[in-house]
Tab-separated table of C-alpha atoms and ligand atoms in Angstrom:
chain	number	residue	atom	x	y	z
H	1	MET	CA	-8.699	28.789	26.019
H	2	LYS	CA	-12.420	28.073	26.264
H	3	THR	CA	-13.564	26.848	29.621
H	4	LEU	CA	-16.360	24.882	31.196
H	5	ALA	CA	-18.135	28.182	31.879
H	6	ASP	CA	-18.190	28.884	28.122
H	7	LEU	CA	-19.639	25.449	27.421
H	8	LEU	CA	-22.319	25.926	30.078
H	9	ALA	CA	-23.161	29.318	28.574
H	10	GLU	CA	-23.610	27.664	25.153
H	11	GLY	CA	-26.025	25.217	26.796
H	12	VAL	CA	-25.450	21.505	27.329
H	13	ALA	CA	-28.929	20.153	28.111
H	14	GLY	CA	-29.330	16.843	26.302
H	15	ARG	CA	-25.848	17.067	24.771
H	16	ARG	CA	-23.291	14.315	25.155
H	17	VAL	CA	-20.117	15.624	26.732
H	18	LEU	CA	-16.929	13.588	26.968
H	19	VAL	CA	-14.909	14.445	30.085
H	20	ARG	CA	-11.308	13.243	30.371
H	21	ALA	CA	-10.838	12.911	34.111
H	22	ASP	CA	-7.924	11.756	36.233
H	23	LEU	CA	-9.338	8.937	38.333
H	24	ASN	CA	-6.062	7.067	38.727
H	25	VAL	CA	-6.514	6.182	42.393
H	26	PRO	CA	-4.320	3.907	44.504
H	27	LEU	CA	-5.926	0.488	44.999
H	28	ASP	CA	-5.392	-2.318	47.448
H	29	GLY	CA	-6.949	-5.161	45.443
H	30	SER	CA	-10.281	-3.610	44.518
H	31	VAL	CA	-10.395	-1.229	47.496
H	32	ILE	CA	-9.626	2.440	46.836
H	33	THR	CA	-7.129	3.534	49.504
H	34	ASP	CA	-7.340	7.252	48.659
H	35	ASP	CA	-10.276	8.683	46.710
H	36	GLY	CA	-8.884	12.236	46.456
H	37	ARG	CA	-8.821	12.210	42.673
H	38	VAL	CA	-12.398	10.958	42.450
H	39	ARG	CA	-13.535	13.729	44.776
H	40	ALA	CA	-11.512	16.306	42.877
H	41	SER	CA	-13.368	15.385	39.672
H	42	LEU	CA	-16.812	16.047	41.175
H	43	PRO	CA	-17.268	19.820	40.695
H	44	THR	CA	-16.867	19.674	36.913
H	45	LEU	CA	-19.102	16.602	36.631
H	46	ARG	CA	-21.769	18.160	38.836
H	47	GLN	CA	-21.851	21.410	36.905
H	48	LEU	CA	-22.428	19.454	33.720
H	49	THR	CA	-25.094	17.138	35.116
H	50	GLU	CA	-26.931	19.992	36.811
H	51	ALA	CA	-27.100	21.685	33.420
H	52	GLY	CA	-28.624	18.523	31.946
H	53	ALA	CA	-25.648	17.151	30.007
H	54	ARG	CA	-25.189	13.439	29.337
H	55	VAL	CA	-21.697	12.995	30.705
H	56	LEU	CA	-19.374	10.296	29.448
H	57	VAL	CA	-16.153	10.018	31.425
H	58	ALA	CA	-12.897	8.651	30.014
H	59	ALA	CA	-10.095	7.790	32.444
H	60	HIS	CA	-7.199	5.415	33.003
H	61	LEU	CA	-6.118	3.348	35.964
H	62	GLY	CA	-2.592	2.085	36.486
H	63	ARG	CA	-0.480	0.760	33.670
H	64	PRO	CA	-2.243	-2.132	31.914
H	65	LYS	CA	-0.369	-3.349	28.838
H	66	GLY	CA	-2.697	-2.003	26.164
H	67	GLU	CA	-5.237	-4.782	26.629
H	68	PRO	CA	-8.062	-5.534	29.060
H	69	ASP	CA	-6.839	-6.657	32.482
H	70	PRO	CA	-9.409	-7.072	35.289
H	71	LYS	CA	-6.801	-5.919	37.819
H	72	PHE	CA	-7.012	-2.431	36.312
H	73	SER	CA	-10.783	-2.264	35.828
H	74	LEU	CA	-12.411	1.056	36.710
H	75	ALA	CA	-15.245	-0.823	38.463
H	76	PRO	CA	-14.258	0.334	41.988
H	77	VAL	CA	-14.003	3.898	40.670
H	78	ALA	CA	-17.446	3.746	39.020
H	79	ALA	CA	-18.919	2.556	42.322
H	80	ARG	CA	-17.199	5.306	44.348
H	81	LEU	CA	-18.100	7.989	41.824
H	82	GLY	CA	-21.732	6.855	41.986
H	83	GLU	CA	-21.707	7.084	45.790
H	84	LEU	CA	-20.230	10.561	45.753
H	85	LEU	CA	-22.571	11.835	43.034
H	86	GLY	CA	-25.558	10.197	44.675
H	87	ALA	CA	-26.584	8.561	41.391
H	88	GLU	CA	-25.483	5.314	39.811
H	89	VAL	CA	-22.631	5.581	37.309
H	90	ALA	CA	-22.878	2.953	34.561
H	91	LEU	CA	-19.541	1.407	33.595
H	92	ALA	CA	-19.034	0.233	30.022
H	93	ALA	CA	-17.243	-3.102	29.727
H	94	ASP	CA	-15.042	-1.757	26.927
H	95	VAL	CA	-13.673	1.576	25.769
H	96	THR	CA	-15.220	2.252	22.359
H	97	GLY	CA	-16.789	-1.167	21.613
H	98	PRO	CA	-20.379	-2.412	21.687
H	99	SER	CA	-20.728	-1.988	25.450
H	100	ALA	CA	-19.533	1.631	25.279
H	101	LYS	CA	-22.039	2.321	22.488
H	102	SER	CA	-24.974	0.851	24.371
H	103	THR	CA	-23.904	2.589	27.588
H	104	VAL	CA	-23.925	5.927	25.789
H	105	ASP	CA	-27.291	5.136	24.196
H	106	GLY	CA	-28.722	4.493	27.657
H	107	LEU	CA	-27.347	7.710	29.125
H	108	ALA	CA	-30.116	10.061	30.295
H	109	ASP	CA	-29.898	13.843	30.672
H	110	GLY	CA	-28.059	14.785	33.844
H	111	ARG	CA	-26.440	11.387	34.288
H	112	VAL	CA	-22.837	10.168	34.224
H	113	ALA	CA	-21.381	7.009	32.666
H	114	LEU	CA	-17.799	5.796	32.672
H	115	LEU	CA	-15.888	4.078	29.885
H	116	GLU	CA	-13.618	1.205	30.894
H	117	ASN	CA	-9.899	2.015	31.372
H	118	VAL	CA	-8.733	3.825	28.205
H	119	ARG	CA	-5.364	2.121	28.568
H	120	PHE	CA	-7.029	-1.230	27.817
H	121	GLU	CA	-6.599	0.093	24.282
H	122	ALA	CA	-3.011	0.167	23.018
H	123	ARG	CA	-3.768	3.037	20.629
H	124	GLU	CA	-4.420	5.372	23.604
H	125	THR	CA	-0.714	5.726	24.326
H	126	SER	CA	0.649	4.873	20.864
H	127	LYS	CA	3.541	6.943	19.538
H	128	ASP	CA	1.970	6.612	16.082
H	129	GLU	CA	-0.184	9.709	15.471
H	130	THR	CA	-2.420	7.898	12.965
H	131	GLU	CA	-3.216	5.102	15.406
H	132	ARG	CA	-3.987	7.558	18.172
H	133	ALA	CA	-6.120	9.706	15.885
H	134	ALA	CA	-8.150	6.654	14.802
H	135	PHE	CA	-8.857	5.749	18.424
H	136	ALA	CA	-9.703	9.362	19.240
H	137	ALA	CA	-12.159	9.342	16.321
H	138	GLU	CA	-13.884	6.314	17.871
H	139	LEU	CA	-14.177	8.169	21.180
H	140	ALA	CA	-15.568	11.251	19.439
H	141	ALA	CA	-18.025	9.112	17.457
H	142	LEU	CA	-19.569	7.861	20.715
H	143	LEU	CA	-20.974	11.349	21.210
H	144	GLY	CA	-22.831	11.618	17.906
H	145	GLU	CA	-23.906	15.084	16.732
H	146	ASN	CA	-23.171	18.189	18.770
H	147	GLY	CA	-20.745	16.564	21.207
H	148	ALA	CA	-18.173	18.434	23.265
H	149	PHE	CA	-14.926	17.571	25.041
H	150	VAL	CA	-13.978	18.785	28.497
H	151	SER	CA	-10.389	18.228	29.554
H	152	ASP	CA	-10.344	17.883	33.321
H	153	GLY	CA	-7.590	15.379	34.000
H	154	PHE	CA	-4.734	17.636	34.987
H	155	GLY	CA	-2.636	14.613	35.967
H	156	VAL	CA	-2.432	13.571	32.302
H	157	VAL	CA	-2.165	16.858	30.381
H	158	HIS	CA	1.583	16.376	29.992
H	159	ARG	CA	0.854	13.268	27.902
H	160	LYS	CA	0.195	13.306	24.164
H	161	GLN	CA	-2.414	10.572	24.353
H	162	ALA	CA	-5.602	9.927	22.379
H	163	SER	CA	-8.105	10.712	25.157
H	164	VAL	CA	-6.125	13.746	26.296
H	165	TYR	CA	-4.761	15.351	23.152
H	166	ASP	CA	-6.028	13.839	19.893
H	167	VAL	CA	-9.702	13.835	20.840
H	168	ALA	CA	-9.512	17.556	21.638
H	169	ARG	CA	-8.566	18.182	18.013
H	170	LEU	CA	-11.758	16.465	16.822
H	171	LEU	CA	-14.344	18.045	19.119
H	172	PRO	CA	-15.171	21.507	20.428
H	173	HIS	CA	-12.921	21.582	23.509
H	174	TYR	CA	-13.019	23.245	26.906
H	175	ALA	CA	-10.819	23.313	29.972
H	176	GLY	CA	-12.586	21.806	32.978
H	177	GLY	CA	-12.535	23.497	36.365
H	178	LEU	CA	-9.687	21.349	37.603
H	179	VAL	CA	-7.359	21.957	34.676
H	180	LEU	CA	-8.118	25.674	34.756
H	181	ALA	CA	-7.490	25.971	38.500
H	182	GLU	CA	-4.241	24.022	38.252
H	183	VAL	CA	-2.910	26.118	35.399
H	184	GLU	CA	-3.772	29.338	37.253
H	185	VAL	CA	-2.026	28.225	40.443
H	186	LEU	CA	1.067	26.982	38.656
H	187	ARG	CA	1.348	30.249	36.715
H	188	LYS	CA	1.660	31.951	40.113
H	189	LEU	CA	4.704	29.784	40.762
H	190	THR	CA	6.387	30.789	37.523
H	191	THR	CA	5.665	34.523	37.327
H	192	ASP	CA	6.284	37.216	39.972
H	193	THR	CA	6.958	34.557	42.586
H	194	ALA	CA	7.073	35.901	46.137
H	195	ARG	CA	10.474	35.188	47.712
H	196	PRO	CA	12.085	33.341	49.376
H	197	TYR	CA	10.861	30.619	47.003
H	198	VAL	CA	11.614	27.186	48.452
H	199	VAL	CA	11.116	23.875	46.643
H	200	VAL	CA	11.072	20.581	48.549
H	201	LEU	CA	11.682	17.443	46.505
H	202	GLY	CA	11.506	13.813	47.538
H	203	GLY	CA	9.861	10.582	46.502
H	204	SER	CA	11.198	7.635	44.600
H	205	LYS	CA	11.011	8.584	40.915
H	206	VAL	CA	14.552	9.822	41.092
H	207	SER	CA	15.542	9.826	37.425
H	208	ASP	CA	12.245	11.550	36.467
H	209	LYS	CA	12.834	14.310	38.937
H	210	LEU	CA	16.509	15.005	38.358
H	211	GLY	CA	15.529	16.796	35.155
H	212	VAL	CA	13.361	19.142	37.161
H	213	ILE	CA	16.257	20.160	39.351
H	214	ALA	CA	18.287	21.395	36.401
H	215	ASN	CA	15.475	23.827	35.623
H	216	LEU	CA	14.576	24.785	39.161
H	217	LEU	CA	18.098	25.849	40.076
H	218	ALA	CA	17.579	28.940	37.939
H	219	LYS	CA	14.338	29.833	39.703
H	220	VAL	CA	14.425	29.012	43.395
H	221	ASP	CA	16.205	30.446	46.432
H	222	ARG	CA	16.388	27.150	48.293
H	223	LEU	CA	16.036	23.518	47.325
H	224	LEU	CA	15.456	20.939	50.074
H	225	ILE	CA	16.015	17.336	49.052
H	226	GLY	CA	14.710	14.335	50.956
H	227	GLY	CA	13.105	10.997	50.068
H	228	GLY	CA	14.765	8.459	47.842
H	229	MET	CA	16.564	11.012	45.708
H	230	ALA	CA	18.584	12.367	48.624
H	231	TYR	CA	20.877	9.332	48.619
H	232	THR	CA	22.245	10.022	45.160
H	233	PHE	CA	23.145	13.517	46.390
H	234	LEU	CA	24.671	12.192	49.620
H	235	LYS	CA	26.724	9.673	47.663
H	236	ALA	CA	27.821	12.419	45.271
H	237	GLN	CA	29.092	14.294	48.329
H	238	GLY	CA	31.154	11.277	49.318
H	239	HIS	CA	28.894	9.605	51.898
H	240	GLU	CA	28.312	5.860	51.917
H	241	VAL	CA	24.587	5.125	51.532
H	242	GLY	CA	24.404	1.377	52.221
H	243	ASP	CA	21.435	-0.218	50.461
H	244	SER	CA	19.537	3.069	50.051
H	245	LEU	CA	17.932	3.999	46.743
H	246	LEU	CA	20.789	5.122	44.499
H	247	GLN	CA	21.082	6.224	40.878
H	248	GLU	CA	24.697	5.359	40.267
H	249	ASP	CA	24.522	6.551	36.639
H	250	GLN	CA	23.351	10.002	37.780
H	251	LEU	CA	26.194	10.780	40.163
H	252	ASP	CA	27.958	13.062	37.690
H	253	THR	CA	24.744	14.909	36.904
H	254	VAL	CA	24.120	15.409	40.593
H	255	ARG	CA	27.673	16.658	41.185
H	256	GLY	CA	26.912	19.183	38.439
H	257	PHE	CA	23.811	20.320	40.359
H	258	LEU	CA	25.786	20.760	43.563
H	259	LYS	CA	28.316	22.896	41.714
H	260	GLU	CA	25.697	24.938	39.881
H	261	ALA	CA	23.720	25.562	43.059
H	262	ALA	CA	26.864	26.915	44.707
H	263	GLU	CA	27.608	29.167	41.720
H	264	ARG	CA	24.076	30.536	41.576
H	265	GLY	CA	23.844	31.073	45.328
H	266	VAL	CA	20.970	28.600	45.620
H	267	GLU	CA	20.915	26.907	49.001
H	268	LEU	CA	20.768	23.174	48.342
H	269	VAL	CA	19.801	21.545	51.629
H	270	LEU	CA	20.346	17.802	52.146
H	271	PRO	CA	19.503	15.541	55.082
H	272	VAL	CA	21.925	15.531	58.002
H	273	ASP	CA	20.475	12.361	59.537
H	274	VAL	CA	18.257	9.541	58.265
H	275	ALA	CA	16.126	6.715	59.654
H	276	THR	CA	17.456	3.419	58.353
H	277	ALA	CA	16.092	-0.128	58.143
H	278	GLU	CA	17.579	-3.536	57.386
H	279	ARG	CA	15.087	-4.072	54.569
H	280	PHE	CA	12.277	-2.359	52.683
H	281	PRO	CA	8.947	-2.553	54.575
H	282	ASP	CA	6.124	-4.807	53.492
H	283	PHE	CA	3.180	-2.382	53.567
H	284	GLY	CA	0.598	-4.965	54.559
H	285	ALA	CA	2.616	-6.576	57.358
H	286	ALA	CA	1.729	-6.287	61.044
H	287	SER	CA	5.266	-5.417	62.108
H	288	GLN	CA	7.919	-3.441	60.284
H	289	PRO	CA	11.707	-3.316	60.390
H	290	ALA	CA	12.684	-1.053	63.281
H	291	PRO	CA	14.122	2.353	62.326
H	292	VAL	CA	17.615	3.275	63.498
H	293	VAL	CA	18.512	6.947	63.109
H	294	VAL	CA	22.079	7.653	62.012
H	295	PRO	CA	23.953	10.739	60.827
H	296	VAL	CA	24.434	10.780	57.038
H	297	ASP	CA	28.126	10.034	57.414
H	298	GLY	CA	27.280	6.871	59.328
H	299	ILE	CA	24.864	4.854	57.160
H	300	PRO	CA	26.079	1.286	57.694
H	301	ALA	CA	26.453	-1.246	54.901
H	302	GLY	CA	23.404	-3.489	54.704
H	303	ARG	CA	20.947	-0.808	55.854
H	304	MET	CA	18.816	1.541	53.804
H	305	GLY	CA	17.636	5.071	54.488
H	306	LEU	CA	13.834	5.171	54.473
H	307	ASP	CA	13.129	8.582	56.009
H	308	ILE	CA	14.840	11.799	56.999
H	309	GLY	CA	15.831	11.914	60.686
H	310	PRO	CA	14.661	14.307	63.448
H	311	ASP	CA	17.560	16.761	63.030
H	312	THR	CA	16.746	17.001	59.339
H	313	GLU	CA	13.065	17.541	60.149
H	314	ALA	CA	14.071	20.520	62.293
H	315	LEU	CA	16.512	21.780	59.657
H	316	PHE	CA	13.931	21.592	56.868
H	317	ALA	CA	11.280	23.264	59.055
H	318	ALA	CA	13.720	26.117	59.745
H	319	LYS	CA	14.473	26.483	56.035
H	320	LEU	CA	10.738	26.691	55.343
H	321	ALA	CA	9.913	29.117	58.145
H	322	ASP	CA	10.568	32.388	56.257
H	323	ALA	CA	9.486	31.147	52.824
H	324	GLN	CA	6.900	33.176	50.902
H	325	THR	CA	6.327	30.549	48.217
H	326	VAL	CA	6.723	26.786	48.618
H	327	PHE	CA	6.309	23.955	46.144
H	328	TRP	CA	6.571	20.446	47.543
H	329	ASN	CA	6.724	17.247	45.533
H	330	GLY	CA	7.613	13.815	46.819
H	331	PRO	CA	7.390	12.276	50.297
H	332	MET	CA	10.451	12.541	52.559
H	333	GLY	CA	10.300	8.834	53.354
H	334	VAL	CA	8.266	5.665	53.060
H	335	PHE	CA	5.228	7.398	54.569
H	336	GLU	CA	2.982	4.416	53.861
H	337	VAL	CA	4.444	2.843	56.999
H	338	ALA	CA	4.066	4.709	60.319
H	339	GLU	CA	7.706	4.055	61.322
H	340	TYR	CA	8.963	6.023	58.287
H	341	ALA	CA	6.254	8.685	57.988
H	342	GLY	CA	7.745	11.209	60.433
H	343	GLY	CA	9.759	13.223	57.919
H	344	THR	CA	6.857	13.583	55.509
H	345	ARG	CA	4.575	14.631	58.367
H	346	ALA	CA	7.125	17.198	59.569
H	347	VAL	CA	7.439	18.826	56.143
H	348	ALA	CA	3.673	18.771	55.640
H	349	LYS	CA	3.214	20.371	59.039
H	350	ALA	CA	5.787	23.061	58.285
H	351	LEU	CA	3.758	23.943	55.184
H	352	VAL	CA	0.477	23.978	57.109
H	353	ASP	CA	2.042	26.288	59.730
H	354	SER	CA	3.513	28.567	57.085
H	355	SER	CA	1.842	31.724	55.843
H	356	ALA	CA	3.499	31.261	52.435
H	357	PHE	CA	1.718	30.378	49.206
H	358	THR	CA	2.068	26.593	49.472
H	359	VAL	CA	1.513	24.105	46.671
H	360	VAL	CA	1.723	20.326	46.965
H	361	GLY	CA	2.169	18.379	43.736
H	362	GLY	CA	2.379	14.651	43.143
H	363	GLY	CA	-0.030	11.774	43.569
H	364	ASP	CA	1.779	10.212	46.506
H	365	SER	CA	2.518	13.543	48.183
H	366	ALA	CA	-1.160	14.509	48.056
H	367	ALA	CA	-2.143	11.048	49.291
H	368	ALA	CA	0.373	11.387	52.145
H	369	VAL	CA	-1.195	14.676	53.263
H	370	ARG	CA	-4.559	12.960	53.574
H	371	LEU	CA	-3.245	9.685	54.993
H	372	LEU	CA	-1.335	11.520	57.724
H	373	GLY	CA	-4.503	13.401	58.633
H	374	LEU	CA	-3.306	16.912	57.796
H	375	PRO	CA	-5.981	19.450	56.904
H	376	GLU	CA	-6.190	19.844	53.141
H	377	ASP	CA	-7.171	23.490	53.587
H	378	GLY	CA	-3.858	24.050	55.383
H	379	PHE	CA	-2.262	24.269	51.921
H	380	SER	CA	-2.925	26.935	49.304
H	381	HIS	CA	-3.294	24.258	46.656
H	382	ILE	CA	-2.965	20.494	46.389
H	383	SER	CA	-2.289	19.586	42.803
H	384	THR	CA	-3.735	16.387	41.400
H	385	GLY	CA	-0.939	16.079	38.871
H	386	GLY	CA	2.585	15.191	39.879
H	387	GLY	CA	4.337	14.817	36.527
H	388	ALA	CA	2.226	17.521	34.925
H	389	SER	CA	2.919	20.086	37.633
H	390	LEU	CA	6.634	19.340	37.551
H	391	GLU	CA	6.791	19.698	33.762
H	392	PHE	CA	4.908	22.978	33.986
H	393	LEU	CA	7.376	24.298	36.575
H	394	GLU	CA	10.218	23.203	34.352
H	395	GLY	CA	8.786	25.466	31.675
H	396	LYS	CA	7.861	22.605	29.337
H	397	GLU	CA	4.810	22.794	27.120
H	398	LEU	CA	1.880	20.623	28.244
H	399	PRO	CA	0.339	19.167	25.053
H	400	GLY	CA	-3.028	18.593	26.740
H	401	VAL	CA	-3.183	22.293	27.695
H	402	SER	CA	-1.777	23.743	24.444
H	403	VAL	CA	-4.330	21.794	22.406
H	404	LEU	CA	-7.104	23.553	24.346
H	405	GLU	CA	-5.661	26.935	23.421
H	406	ASP	CA	-6.131	26.464	19.642
Z	1	ADP	P1	4.843	11.658	43.984
Z	1	ADP	O1	3.798	10.672	43.522
Z	1	ADP	O2	4.354	12.539	45.086
Z	1	ADP	O3	5.433	12.424	42.832
Z	1	ADP	P2	6.874	9.595	43.973
Z	1	ADP	O4	5.950	8.733	43.185
Z	1	ADP	O5	8.105	10.075	43.311
Z	1	ADP	O6	6.055	10.825	44.604
Z	1	ADP	O7	7.375	8.820	45.276
Z	1	ADP	C1	6.504	8.302	46.242
Z	1	ADP	C2	7.103	7.091	46.867
Z	1	ADP	O8	8.426	7.345	47.324
Z	1	ADP	C3	6.353	6.617	48.076
Z	1	ADP	O9	5.715	5.402	47.762
Z	1	ADP	C4	7.439	6.434	49.159
Z	1	ADP	O10	7.301	5.230	49.885
Z	1	ADP	C5	8.695	6.425	48.335
Z	1	ADP	N1	9.906	6.820	49.087
Z	1	ADP	C6	10.109	7.929	49.796
Z	1	ADP	N2	11.321	7.945	50.367
Z	1	ADP	C7	11.916	6.791	50.018
Z	1	ADP	C8	13.184	6.196	50.312
Z	1	ADP	N3	14.072	6.809	51.087
Z	1	ADP	N4	13.450	4.989	49.773
Z	1	ADP	C9	12.543	4.373	48.989
Z	1	ADP	N5	11.334	4.881	48.669
Z	1	ADP	C10	11.021	6.063	49.188
Z	2	MG	MG1	3.936	8.716	42.688
């Protein structure tokens, strides 16, 4: 796999370099609520601009429906990127249209420009290879002669999409610093892992993450489950879960996990108490539904579990205390609201206090670490890619990484 260092050694002064970055930040209207991904993209961009490259960045934001939608414009990101780089970042009004072409024409050596949201173009995510390839060819054509592609959006390398995968097949391609660092860290989690190896899973994308569990059971010593996915496990064990997040259709699968964990001697640790509410919080509101902590065998009908309780915080911390390797994905509760952030803070703190090799993966988990004011350097690595890091740990091939290896 060629890397950014190889590209810099070849020389990039005056060359147009397309960088696929992950700038998919959380927004409140047009205000960026966590700019971690923008900041994470800076080292690669700076190395290129300092070497005199003309850097064109391709990125997505949210899930627009394959057509322009002002709600998902990268304008706030262009502004923030410009602030952080200390130089204005021009934003094209389209992806590969006339505005993109004139933006690229106006790009000086050592400067950065941003294309509008690549997902404003339906061909970006098309399942049809020919459509994707045609769009990728338009992206590549923006660079003219002697262009190069740097893949630096680790959060998207598990996707076979035009700006991630197809464009790499058309241009000389290099792994950016971020992708390289992520792959190196994750390899440490899959080979010669120091034990005990403990994985903590939470969050709300339950059905996405159940697949991961099947794979992890063969690899870990302990699996701690909190967040929204815990309730499907609790229900599978016979507890009533009230209005909590529940994947009814996955109960059999989850019973299978419980059985397999027991057979393999993997400790599967579930909450013993949870903080419940009468309704789901409204993040913007001044006051929130009051939490009532109950044991997991006492979740009343009409209430929902929104965080792990204090006994579970202590239990999870104890299960993390002697770990040598920890991977954590998914908040333990609705951390966006102070009333339900305690469990996530407790797990984050246990990782900060631990001397283990600790990796945090997942957009919301990484955002939670920052939002709750924990020191980012208290973790060995904070991954920018949730889905990508999980798929890597599962042992799946990441198309956006494999394509760089050819
Ligand atoms: P990540 O991005 O780290 O992979 P997810 O996207 O899967 O994590 O989940 C993050 C979301 O999960 C957060 O917005 C949080 O509010 C939500 N969440 C956590 N616990 C619960 C719960 N018990 N019920 C509903 N939502 C929850
Ligand atoms: Mg998420």
